[in-house]
N, CA and C of each residue as an Amber inpcrd file, in Angstrom:
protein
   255
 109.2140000 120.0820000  88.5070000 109.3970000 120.8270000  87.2910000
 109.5680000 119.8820000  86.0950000 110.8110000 118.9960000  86.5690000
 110.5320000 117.5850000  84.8530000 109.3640000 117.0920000  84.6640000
 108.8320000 116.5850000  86.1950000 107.1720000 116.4750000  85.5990000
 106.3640000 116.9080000  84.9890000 106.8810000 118.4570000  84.9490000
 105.3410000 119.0550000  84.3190000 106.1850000 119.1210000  82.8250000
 107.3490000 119.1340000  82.9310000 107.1870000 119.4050000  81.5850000
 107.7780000 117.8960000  80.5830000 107.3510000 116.4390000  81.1530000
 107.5050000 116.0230000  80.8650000 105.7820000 115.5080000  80.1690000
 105.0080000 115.9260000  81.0620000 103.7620000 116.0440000  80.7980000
 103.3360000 117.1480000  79.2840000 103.6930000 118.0100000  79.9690000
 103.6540000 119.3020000  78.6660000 104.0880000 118.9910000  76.9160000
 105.0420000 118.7220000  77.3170000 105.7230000 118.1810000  76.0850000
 105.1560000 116.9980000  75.4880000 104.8010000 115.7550000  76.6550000
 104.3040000 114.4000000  75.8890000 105.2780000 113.4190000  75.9240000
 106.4080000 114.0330000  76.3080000 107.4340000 112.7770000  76.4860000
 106.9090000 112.0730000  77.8190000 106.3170000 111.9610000  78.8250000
 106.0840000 111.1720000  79.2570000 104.8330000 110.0080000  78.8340000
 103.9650000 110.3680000  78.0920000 103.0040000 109.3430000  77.0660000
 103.7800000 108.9430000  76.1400000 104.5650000 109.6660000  75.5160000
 105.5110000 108.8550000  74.4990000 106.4810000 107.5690000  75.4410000
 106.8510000 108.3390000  76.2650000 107.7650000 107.0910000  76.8680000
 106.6110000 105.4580000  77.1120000 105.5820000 105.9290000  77.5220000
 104.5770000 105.2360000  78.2300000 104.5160000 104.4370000  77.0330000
 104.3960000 104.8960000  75.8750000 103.3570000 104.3230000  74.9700000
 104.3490000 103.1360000  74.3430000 105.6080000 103.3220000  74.6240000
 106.8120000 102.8840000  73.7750000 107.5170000 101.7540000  74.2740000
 107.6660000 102.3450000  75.5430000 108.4860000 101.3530000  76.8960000
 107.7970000 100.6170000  78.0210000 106.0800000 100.8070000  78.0630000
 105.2300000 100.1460000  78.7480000 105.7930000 100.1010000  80.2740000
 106.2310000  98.5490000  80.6480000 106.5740000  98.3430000  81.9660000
 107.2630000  99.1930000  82.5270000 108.4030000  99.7770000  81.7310000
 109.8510000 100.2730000  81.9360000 110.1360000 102.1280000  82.0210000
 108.5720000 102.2530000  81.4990000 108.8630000 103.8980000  81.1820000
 109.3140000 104.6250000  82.3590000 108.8460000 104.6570000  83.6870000
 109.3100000 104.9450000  84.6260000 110.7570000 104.8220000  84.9820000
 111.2580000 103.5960000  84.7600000 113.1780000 103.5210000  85.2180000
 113.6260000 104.7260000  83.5790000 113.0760000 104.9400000  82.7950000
 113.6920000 105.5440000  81.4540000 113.2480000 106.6400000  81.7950000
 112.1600000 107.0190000  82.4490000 112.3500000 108.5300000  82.7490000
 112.8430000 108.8610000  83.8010000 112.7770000 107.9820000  84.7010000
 114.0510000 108.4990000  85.7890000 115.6550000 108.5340000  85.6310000
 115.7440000 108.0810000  84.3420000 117.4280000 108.1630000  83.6540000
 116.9360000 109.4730000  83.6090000 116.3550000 110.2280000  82.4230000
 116.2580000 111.1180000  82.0550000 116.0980000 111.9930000  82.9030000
 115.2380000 112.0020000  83.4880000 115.6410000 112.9760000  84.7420000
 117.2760000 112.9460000  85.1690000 117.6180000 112.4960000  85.4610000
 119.1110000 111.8560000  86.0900000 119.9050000 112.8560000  84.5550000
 120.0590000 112.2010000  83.8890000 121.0710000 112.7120000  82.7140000
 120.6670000 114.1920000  81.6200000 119.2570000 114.3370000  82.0390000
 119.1950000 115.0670000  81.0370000 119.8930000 116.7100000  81.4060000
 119.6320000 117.0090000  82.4640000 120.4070000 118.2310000  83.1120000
 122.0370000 118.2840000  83.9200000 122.3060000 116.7640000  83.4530000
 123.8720000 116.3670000  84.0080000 124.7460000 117.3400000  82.5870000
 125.9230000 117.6230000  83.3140000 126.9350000 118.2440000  82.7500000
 128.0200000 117.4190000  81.8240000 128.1960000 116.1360000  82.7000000
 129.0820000 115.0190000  81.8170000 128.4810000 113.8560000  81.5880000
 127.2020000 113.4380000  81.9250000 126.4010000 112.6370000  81.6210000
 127.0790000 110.7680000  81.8570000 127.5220000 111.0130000  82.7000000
 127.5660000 109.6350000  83.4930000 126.7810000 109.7280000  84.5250000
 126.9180000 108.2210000  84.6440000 125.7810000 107.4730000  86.2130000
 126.6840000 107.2260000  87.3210000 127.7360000 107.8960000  87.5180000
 128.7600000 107.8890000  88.6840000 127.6420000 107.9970000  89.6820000
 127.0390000 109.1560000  89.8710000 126.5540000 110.0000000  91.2870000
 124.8730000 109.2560000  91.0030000 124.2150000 108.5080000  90.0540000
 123.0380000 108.5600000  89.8910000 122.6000000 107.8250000  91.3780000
 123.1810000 106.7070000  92.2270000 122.5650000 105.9530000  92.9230000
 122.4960000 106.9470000  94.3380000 123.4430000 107.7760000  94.2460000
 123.3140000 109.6000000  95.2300000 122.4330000 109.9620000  94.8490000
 122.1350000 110.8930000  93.5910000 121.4440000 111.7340000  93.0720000
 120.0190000 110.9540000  93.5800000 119.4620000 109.9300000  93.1140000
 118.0120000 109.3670000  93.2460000 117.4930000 108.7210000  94.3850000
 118.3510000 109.0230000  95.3900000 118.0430000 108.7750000  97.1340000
 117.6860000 110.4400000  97.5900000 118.3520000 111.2270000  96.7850000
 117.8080000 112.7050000  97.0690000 116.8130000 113.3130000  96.3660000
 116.5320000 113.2430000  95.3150000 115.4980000 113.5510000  94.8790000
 114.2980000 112.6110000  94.2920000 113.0260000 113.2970000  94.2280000
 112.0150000 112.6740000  93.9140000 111.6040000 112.7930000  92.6240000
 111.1490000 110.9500000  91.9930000 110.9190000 111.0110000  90.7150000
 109.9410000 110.0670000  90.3890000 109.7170000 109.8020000  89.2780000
 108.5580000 109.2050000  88.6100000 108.5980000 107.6800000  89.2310000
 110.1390000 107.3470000  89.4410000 109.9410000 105.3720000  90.0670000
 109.7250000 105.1910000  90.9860000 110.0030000 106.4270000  91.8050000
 109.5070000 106.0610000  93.5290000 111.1020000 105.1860000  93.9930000
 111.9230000 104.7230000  93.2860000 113.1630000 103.9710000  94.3950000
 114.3920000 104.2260000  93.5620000 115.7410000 103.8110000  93.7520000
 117.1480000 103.9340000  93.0960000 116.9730000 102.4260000  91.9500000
 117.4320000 102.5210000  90.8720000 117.5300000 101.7260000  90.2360000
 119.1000000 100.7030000  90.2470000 119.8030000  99.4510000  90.3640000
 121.1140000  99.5370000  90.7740000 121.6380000  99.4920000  89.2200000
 123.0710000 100.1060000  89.3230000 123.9610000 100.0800000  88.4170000
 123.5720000  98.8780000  87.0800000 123.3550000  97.2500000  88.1800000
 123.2870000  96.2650000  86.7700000 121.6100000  96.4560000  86.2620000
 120.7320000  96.6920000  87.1090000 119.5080000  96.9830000  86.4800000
 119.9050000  98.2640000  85.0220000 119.9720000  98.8870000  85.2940000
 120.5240000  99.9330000  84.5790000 121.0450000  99.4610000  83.3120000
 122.2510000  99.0230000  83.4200000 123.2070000  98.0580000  81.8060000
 121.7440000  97.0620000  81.3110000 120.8800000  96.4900000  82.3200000
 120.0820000  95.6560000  82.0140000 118.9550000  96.2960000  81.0610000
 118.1660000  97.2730000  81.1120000 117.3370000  98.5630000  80.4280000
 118.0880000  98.9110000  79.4660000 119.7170000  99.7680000  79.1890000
 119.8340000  99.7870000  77.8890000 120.1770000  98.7890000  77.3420000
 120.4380000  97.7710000  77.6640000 120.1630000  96.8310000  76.7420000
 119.2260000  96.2170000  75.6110000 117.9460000  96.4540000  77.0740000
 116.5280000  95.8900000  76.2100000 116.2310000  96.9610000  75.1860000
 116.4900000  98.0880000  75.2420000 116.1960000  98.9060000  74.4710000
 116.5510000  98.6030000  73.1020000 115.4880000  98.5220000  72.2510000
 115.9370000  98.0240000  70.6950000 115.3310000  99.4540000  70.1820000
 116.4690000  99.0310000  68.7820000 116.2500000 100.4400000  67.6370000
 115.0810000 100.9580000  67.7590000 113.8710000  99.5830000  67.4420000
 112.5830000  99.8120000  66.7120000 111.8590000 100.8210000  67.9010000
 112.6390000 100.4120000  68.9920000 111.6180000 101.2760000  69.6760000
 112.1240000 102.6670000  70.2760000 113.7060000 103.2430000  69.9290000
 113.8490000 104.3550000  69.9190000 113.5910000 105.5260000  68.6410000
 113.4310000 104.1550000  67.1310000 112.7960000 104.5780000  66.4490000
 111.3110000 105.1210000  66.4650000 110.5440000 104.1580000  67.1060000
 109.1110000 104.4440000  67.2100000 108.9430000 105.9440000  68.3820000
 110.1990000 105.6960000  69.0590000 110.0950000 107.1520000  69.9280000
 110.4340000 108.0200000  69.5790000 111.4230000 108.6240000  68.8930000
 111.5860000 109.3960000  68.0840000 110.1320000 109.7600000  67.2910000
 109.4590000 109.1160000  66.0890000 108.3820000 109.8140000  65.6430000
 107.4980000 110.1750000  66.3670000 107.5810000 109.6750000  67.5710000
 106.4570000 110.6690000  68.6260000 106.9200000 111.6970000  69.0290000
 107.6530000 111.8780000  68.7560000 108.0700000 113.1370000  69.3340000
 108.0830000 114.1590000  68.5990000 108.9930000 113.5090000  67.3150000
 108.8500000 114.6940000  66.3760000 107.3510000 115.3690000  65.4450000
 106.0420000 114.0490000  66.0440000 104.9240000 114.7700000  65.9120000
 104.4320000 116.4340000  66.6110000
């Protein structure tokens, strides 16, 4: 179901277009957080051994701190206007 409507929507080409190597571990956050209630990564390394997603494996905790890290403005900026196209 996130697939399709990650497709539908375009957030998954936006992610693609933005985050290249990485779009996959960023949409498997999103998957992970976007329908979470308190939006921590307590349960994520549970949660992504049970269900199936765009990376195919669990990402660990320091990979994780490691991704938002790399994440710079310019390019949540540049994601943002794709979206809001």
């Amino acid at each position: 179901m996130l697939d399709q409507i990650g497709r539908q929507t375009g957030l998954t080409d936006d992610l693609k277009r933005v985050f290249s190597d990485n779009y996959r571990q960023v949409l498997l956050l999103a998957y992970f957080l976007v329908p979470s209630d308190n939006g921590t990564l307590s349960r994520f390394d549970h949660w992504s051994k049970l269900h199936q997603h765009p990376y195919g494996q669990t990402i660990s905790s320091h990979r994780i701190s490691e991704l938002f890290q790399e994440i710079t403005e310019e390019q949540l900026i540049a994601f943002f206007k794709l979206q809001a196209k």
